[in-house]
Amino acid sequence: MWIMWMVLIAGGVAWYAHAAAQHRRLQQYQQQLKDSEQARQELEGRLARRMRRLDILLSTMSEAVLLVDRDCRVIVANPVARKMFGMAETAEDRPRPMVWFYRDPDWNQVLARAMAGATEAQDLPDMILDNHVLAPRLAPIGPEQALLVCLDVTERSKLAKQRDDFLANLMHDLKTPLTSMLGYARSLASFGEDAEFRRMAGEVIATEAKRVNELLDALLTLDQIRFAPVDPEAHCDISEVIARVQGSTASAAAAKGVRFIARVPEAGMPALAIAEDELMRILTNVVENAVRFSPESGEIVVEVAPRGRHVQIVVTDQGPGIPEADLPHVTERFYRVDRARGRGGHGLGLAIVRELTETRHGMLALSNRTPHGLRVSIQLPVYAETEAQAA
């Protein structure tokens, strides 16, 4: 009997030892699980903080930035990108293929190839999105993700196109008169004995030379506006400048029977804070344009009026005006209007007017008149010393 009791006691001790060992292992597993859960929470917290910092960083960037995975799905996009690519209603926790937001199959194929072998940053082809031109750059972040940074180069592309158009126009505007001058110069060698031909050739050569000179002078003026220092003490009398402009354009106006009317207050106007030659350049460009496009026996009116601490100069003509689509752009460098107002300008006259006006802290506005004609409004500040004397 005692042997059975001994067996039972030994079995109980063995069972207890086994149970105790199991309990200890269970406690170890529970502690490991607890430690793992704590580590997971800490990791998630660090990841959440990093994501918040990333969101803050991306939200402050003025460029469109997207985080894409190896399958070209958009994981995260900053506010600029969401607005630009129409992602406002897309849930951020649901990655969407890039093709959903930019439906250019050729470009998306380039993106897929770049993601497949992305080891270093690389430029992708430009993206045309509505009225924007974007220059995207892909920067890998590990083996599975990459940042797609899209720089808005719309203005740069626009300026590049304007520059190309300007160079093409410049080559044409130089080549045409030079070819004419060269042709008549060579013809003089063969027909120089003909007095009438000599007279006609001389007039053509002089006219074309003047045209080339005006073009080069306009280019030089733009350079001077950009680099020449502004004299803070410069000032002039508006009445004297208008009289000079009227005299310089009288011949061209008389040839078309165009009347020039100046309306300046009899009490006189304060001095303007601009050099006389600069104001002369501004008004000459505006009035010459008005004469060029005015009809026979037309009328050009120059009105001057005080506007607080500024003086407003308004020049109106009775020409065809400027097409509304071109009106916002005609004061840009290199921009030319080839439609309603015809050919003849070099595309720099109104750019000179605008840049000289703005250099002197003034404002320029153009608008079409009803039923036809152009209204050019120029506001320039009054010379400070004149203001002090008036006070």
XYZ file of C-alpha atoms in Angstrom:
391
model
C 0.000 0.000 0.000
C 2.790 2.305 0.941
C 4.328 1.747 -2.495
C 1.166 3.071 -4.160
C 1.198 6.076 -1.888
C 4.808 6.711 -2.802
C 3.947 6.550 -6.502
C 1.049 8.933 -6.048
C 3.185 11.381 -4.068
C 5.976 11.239 -6.685
C 3.458 11.789 -9.463
C 1.968 14.755 -7.637
C 5.386 16.285 -7.056
C 6.264 15.800 -10.729
C 2.943 17.297 -11.806
C 3.400 20.242 -9.462
C 6.934 20.840 -10.745
C 5.736 20.663 -14.321
C 2.811 22.996 -13.598
C 5.120 25.423 -11.807
C 7.484 25.379 -14.785
C 4.624 25.939 -17.173
C 3.353 28.787 -15.008
C 6.785 30.377 -15.001
C 7.010 30.019 -18.797
C 3.534 31.491 -19.139
C 4.553 34.454 -16.999
C 7.678 34.861 -19.149
C 5.569 34.762 -22.304
C 3.134 37.257 -20.827
C 5.993 39.579 -19.907
C 7.502 39.205 -23.358
C 4.103 39.911 -24.881
C 3.710 42.937 -22.630
C 7.193 44.151 -23.553
C 6.440 43.587 -27.242
C 3.161 45.501 -26.943
C 4.938 48.337 -25.175
C 7.652 48.364 -27.826
C 4.974 48.323 -30.535
C 3.208 51.273 -28.948
C 6.462 53.164 -28.627
C 7.284 52.367 -32.250
C 3.825 53.476 -33.383
C 4.207 56.653 -31.330
C 7.575 57.411 -32.901
C 6.163 56.635 -36.329
C 3.126 58.863 -35.684
C 5.400 61.693 -34.508
C 7.572 61.285 -37.570
C 4.517 61.271 -39.814
C 3.246 64.426 -38.124
C 6.610 66.069 -38.635
C 6.581 64.892 -42.252
C 3.052 66.263 -42.711
C 4.100 69.604 -41.211
C 7.185 69.690 -43.405
C 5.249 68.824 -46.552
C 2.444 71.264 -45.734
C 4.939 74.141 -45.561
C 6.412 73.370 -48.960
C 5.198 75.460 -51.864
C 5.883 72.630 -54.316
C 3.659 69.629 -54.927
C 5.155 66.608 -53.102
C 3.863 63.029 -53.251
C 5.069 59.849 -51.565
C 4.673 56.909 -53.962
C 5.369 53.202 -53.518
C 6.984 50.732 -55.892
C 3.612 50.106 -57.563
C 3.333 53.839 -58.347
C 0.538 54.362 -55.840
C 0.242 57.673 -54.020
C 0.562 57.091 -50.263
C 0.844 60.654 -49.003
C 0.433 64.021 -50.754
C 0.908 67.504 -49.343
C -1.886 70.121 -49.627
C -0.365 71.700 -52.742
C -0.294 68.331 -54.519
C -3.815 67.423 -53.392
C -5.153 70.685 -54.755
C -3.149 70.555 -57.979
C -3.960 66.917 -58.764
C -7.566 67.030 -57.503
C -7.045 64.769 -54.473
C -9.192 66.793 -52.050
C -11.838 64.047 -51.701
C -9.419 61.109 -51.679
C -8.925 59.323 -48.367
C -5.242 59.459 -47.469
C -5.263 55.951 -45.954
C -6.196 54.449 -49.304
C -3.251 54.528 -51.726
C -4.380 55.267 -55.274
C -2.430 54.722 -58.509
C -0.746 57.830 -59.866
C -2.586 57.310 -63.148
C -5.818 58.223 -61.353
C -4.528 61.751 -60.871
C -2.407 62.252 -63.969
C -3.870 60.449 -66.953
C -0.904 60.441 -69.303
C -0.030 56.800 -70.097
C 3.380 57.616 -71.571
C 4.412 59.634 -68.533
C 3.142 56.951 -66.143
C 5.167 54.331 -68.004
C 8.270 56.453 -67.458
C 7.391 56.703 -63.746
C 6.951 52.904 -63.521
C 10.347 52.282 -65.124
C 11.980 54.821 -62.839
C 10.426 53.248 -59.722
C 11.493 49.756 -60.797
C 15.160 50.702 -60.866
C 15.272 53.802 -58.678
C 18.595 53.975 -56.819
C 19.234 57.714 -56.939
C 17.330 60.914 -57.608
C 16.393 61.514 -61.226
C 14.379 63.990 -63.293
C 11.216 62.882 -65.074
C 9.590 64.449 -68.156
C 7.603 67.632 -67.604
C 3.945 67.307 -66.668
C 1.286 69.536 -68.262
C -1.542 69.993 -65.772
C -4.293 72.474 -66.671
C -2.401 75.777 -67.033
C 0.658 74.574 -65.106
C 3.936 73.107 -66.300
C 5.558 70.895 -63.644
C 9.129 69.612 -63.563
C 8.995 66.378 -61.459
C 12.000 64.871 -59.686
C 11.932 61.355 -58.192
C 13.993 60.738 -55.020
C 14.094 57.124 -53.647
C 13.445 56.520 -49.931
C 14.544 52.967 -49.359
C 13.750 50.133 -51.769
C 9.948 50.462 -51.681
C 9.106 54.170 -51.696
C 10.141 57.446 -53.319
C 9.319 61.136 -53.086
C 7.963 62.791 -56.204
C 8.691 66.534 -55.991
C 6.981 68.607 -58.701
C 8.376 72.104 -59.231
C 6.032 74.580 -60.879
C 8.028 75.938 -63.833
C 5.088 77.572 -65.595
C 6.618 81.046 -65.517
C 10.013 79.738 -66.581
C 8.462 77.917 -69.534
C 6.449 80.999 -70.425
C 9.548 83.206 -70.319
C 11.487 80.679 -72.387
C 8.753 80.719 -75.034
C 8.645 84.521 -74.978
C 12.421 84.609 -75.345
C 12.314 82.221 -78.297
C 9.514 84.243 -79.914
C 11.429 87.442 -79.282
C 14.636 86.076 -80.818
C 12.693 84.906 -83.854
C 11.038 88.339 -84.188
C 14.353 90.092 -83.590
C 16.077 88.072 -86.304
C 13.224 88.885 -88.689
C 13.125 92.562 -87.737
C 16.866 92.893 -88.263
C 17.141 90.715 -91.338
C 14.305 92.387 -93.279
C 15.624 95.981 -93.177
C 19.250 94.903 -93.528
C 18.370 92.841 -96.608
C 16.533 95.826 -98.072
C 19.433 98.167 -97.339
C 21.946 95.721 -98.812
C 19.839 95.237 -101.957
C 19.510 98.965 -102.619
C 23.174 99.576 -101.825
C 24.198 96.974 -104.402
C 21.698 98.342 -106.925
C 23.251 101.794 -106.617
C 26.404 100.375 -108.179
C 24.430 99.466 -111.318
C 21.811 102.221 -111.453
C 23.630 105.033 -109.678
C 23.403 107.293 -112.714
C 19.603 107.452 -112.378
C 18.875 110.433 -110.125
C 15.349 109.270 -109.288
C 16.604 105.822 -108.312
C 19.347 107.335 -106.158
C 16.746 109.432 -104.351
C 14.403 106.461 -103.805
C 17.277 104.199 -102.696
C 18.514 106.830 -100.260
C 15.051 107.188 -98.718
C 14.622 103.421 -98.354
C 18.073 102.974 -96.821
C 17.477 105.877 -94.388
C 14.046 104.528 -93.392
C 15.317 100.997 -92.797
C 18.372 102.250 -90.919
C 16.075 104.289 -88.671
C 13.970 101.201 -88.013
C 17.037 99.170 -87.004
C 18.257 102.021 -84.839
C 14.882 102.248 -83.042
C 14.948 98.537 -82.319
C 18.480 98.642 -80.914
C 17.617 101.760 -78.934
C 14.648 99.962 -77.358
C 16.850 97.021 -76.369
C 19.405 99.398 -74.862
C 16.676 101.215 -72.929
C 15.442 97.968 -71.384
C 18.993 97.160 -70.311
C 19.374 100.588 -68.753
C 16.081 100.228 -66.865
C 17.270 96.960 -65.372
C 20.775 97.962 -64.349
C 20.897 101.753 -64.088
C 20.569 103.195 -60.541
C 17.452 105.225 -59.775
C 18.077 108.886 -58.906
C 15.830 109.660 -55.890
C 16.126 113.413 -56.589
C 15.029 113.187 -60.223
C 11.943 115.271 -61.088
C 10.382 117.088 -64.032
C 7.616 119.393 -65.208
C 4.823 117.442 -66.891
C 3.712 120.415 -69.054
C 7.177 120.831 -70.571
C 7.446 117.117 -71.336
C 4.037 117.028 -73.043
C 5.059 119.992 -75.202
C 8.260 118.196 -76.221
C 6.344 115.005 -77.046
C 3.871 116.962 -79.148
C 6.731 118.548 -81.071
C 8.559 115.257 -81.652
C 5.420 113.539 -83.022
C 3.993 116.538 -84.906
C 5.387 115.479 -88.294
C 3.935 111.940 -88.156
C 0.611 113.254 -86.845
C 0.378 115.941 -89.552
C 1.009 113.357 -92.275
C -2.206 111.572 -91.218
C -4.131 114.689 -90.262
C -4.245 113.567 -86.621
C -5.005 116.267 -84.043
C -3.071 116.352 -80.766
C -5.019 117.792 -77.809
C -3.375 118.370 -74.415
C -5.523 119.098 -71.371
C -3.443 120.288 -68.431
C -4.995 122.236 -65.514
C -4.360 125.974 -65.885
C -3.228 126.168 -62.282
C -0.305 123.939 -63.209
C 0.763 120.579 -61.839
C 3.356 119.635 -59.204
C 6.689 118.214 -60.324
C 6.722 114.461 -60.866
C 9.239 112.162 -59.201
C 10.779 110.967 -62.458
C 13.601 112.152 -64.689
C 12.542 114.239 -67.688
C 14.114 111.887 -70.239
C 12.340 108.906 -68.608
C 8.925 110.576 -68.762
C 9.736 111.691 -72.307
C 10.445 108.068 -73.230
C 7.183 106.870 -71.629
C 4.914 109.426 -73.300
C 6.718 109.276 -76.644
C 6.177 105.511 -76.867
C 2.500 105.853 -75.967
C 1.805 108.805 -78.287
C 3.761 107.310 -81.212
C 1.661 104.150 -80.891
C -1.489 106.292 -80.822
C -0.395 108.155 -83.976
C 0.559 104.927 -85.753
C -2.822 103.313 -85.211
C -5.076 106.372 -85.381
C -7.286 106.700 -88.463
C -6.914 109.596 -90.901
C -8.080 112.859 -89.296
C -8.253 111.121 -85.943
C -7.746 112.657 -82.531
C -5.273 111.972 -79.716
C -6.029 113.444 -76.302
C -3.571 113.725 -73.405
C -5.268 114.609 -70.103
C -3.464 115.353 -66.839
C -5.166 115.419 -63.423
C -4.057 115.264 -59.778
C -4.818 112.082 -57.841
C -3.804 112.708 -54.231
C -0.062 112.152 -53.969
C 0.033 111.055 -57.610
C -0.625 112.610 -60.996
C -2.644 110.711 -63.589
C -1.804 111.010 -67.285
C -4.375 109.531 -69.668
C -3.712 109.148 -73.405
C -6.635 108.141 -75.622
C -6.800 107.485 -79.353
C -9.433 106.471 -81.903
C -7.611 103.472 -83.339
C -8.740 99.821 -83.407
C -7.682 99.145 -79.810
C -6.091 95.881 -78.698
C -7.772 92.444 -78.760
C -9.054 91.678 -75.265
C -7.117 88.403 -75.149
C -3.857 90.288 -75.749
C -4.599 93.264 -73.516
C -3.195 91.719 -70.278
C 0.040 90.739 -72.046
C 0.995 93.664 -74.298
C 3.160 95.232 -71.577
C 5.248 92.077 -71.227
C 8.697 92.015 -72.731
C 8.863 90.466 -76.194
C 5.065 90.243 -76.567
C 3.718 91.290 -79.954
C 0.202 91.722 -81.241
C -0.090 90.739 -84.886
C -3.825 91.040 -85.292
C -6.040 94.144 -84.971
C -3.237 96.644 -84.464
C -1.201 95.258 -87.305
C 2.568 94.922 -87.749
C 5.127 97.653 -87.320
C 6.180 97.559 -83.667
C 9.019 95.597 -82.139
C 7.071 94.373 -79.099
C 9.142 96.405 -76.631
C 7.512 99.841 -76.567
C 4.842 99.145 -73.964
C 7.257 96.981 -71.982
C 9.505 100.036 -71.700
C 6.524 102.138 -70.600
C 5.526 99.645 -67.911
C 9.025 99.039 -66.543
C 9.924 102.730 -66.426
C 6.605 103.504 -64.717
C 6.994 100.764 -62.118
C 10.637 101.684 -61.494
C 9.340 105.095 -60.395
C 6.646 103.471 -58.176
C 3.875 104.331 -60.615
C 1.062 102.321 -62.193
C 0.093 101.598 -65.791
C -3.355 100.484 -66.981
C -4.639 99.845 -70.509
C -8.255 99.466 -71.607
C -10.236 99.571 -74.817
C -12.694 102.375 -75.439
C -16.222 102.151 -76.820
C -16.818 101.938 -79.743
C -13.096 101.832 -80.559
C -9.779 103.229 -79.416
C -7.279 102.635 -76.632
C -7.015 104.309 -73.232
C -3.585 104.336 -71.560
C -3.569 105.521 -67.937
C -0.284 106.308 -66.191
C -0.036 107.293 -62.529
C 3.228 108.703 -61.207
C 4.069 109.987 -57.705
C 4.551 113.669 -56.979
C 8.089 114.803 -56.187
C 8.490 114.794 -52.379
C 9.954 118.311 -52.187
C 6.960 119.665 -54.102
C 4.637 118.036 -51.556
C 6.558 119.618 -48.688
C 6.317 123.065 -50.267
C 2.576 122.649 -50.887
C 2.069 121.663 -47.243
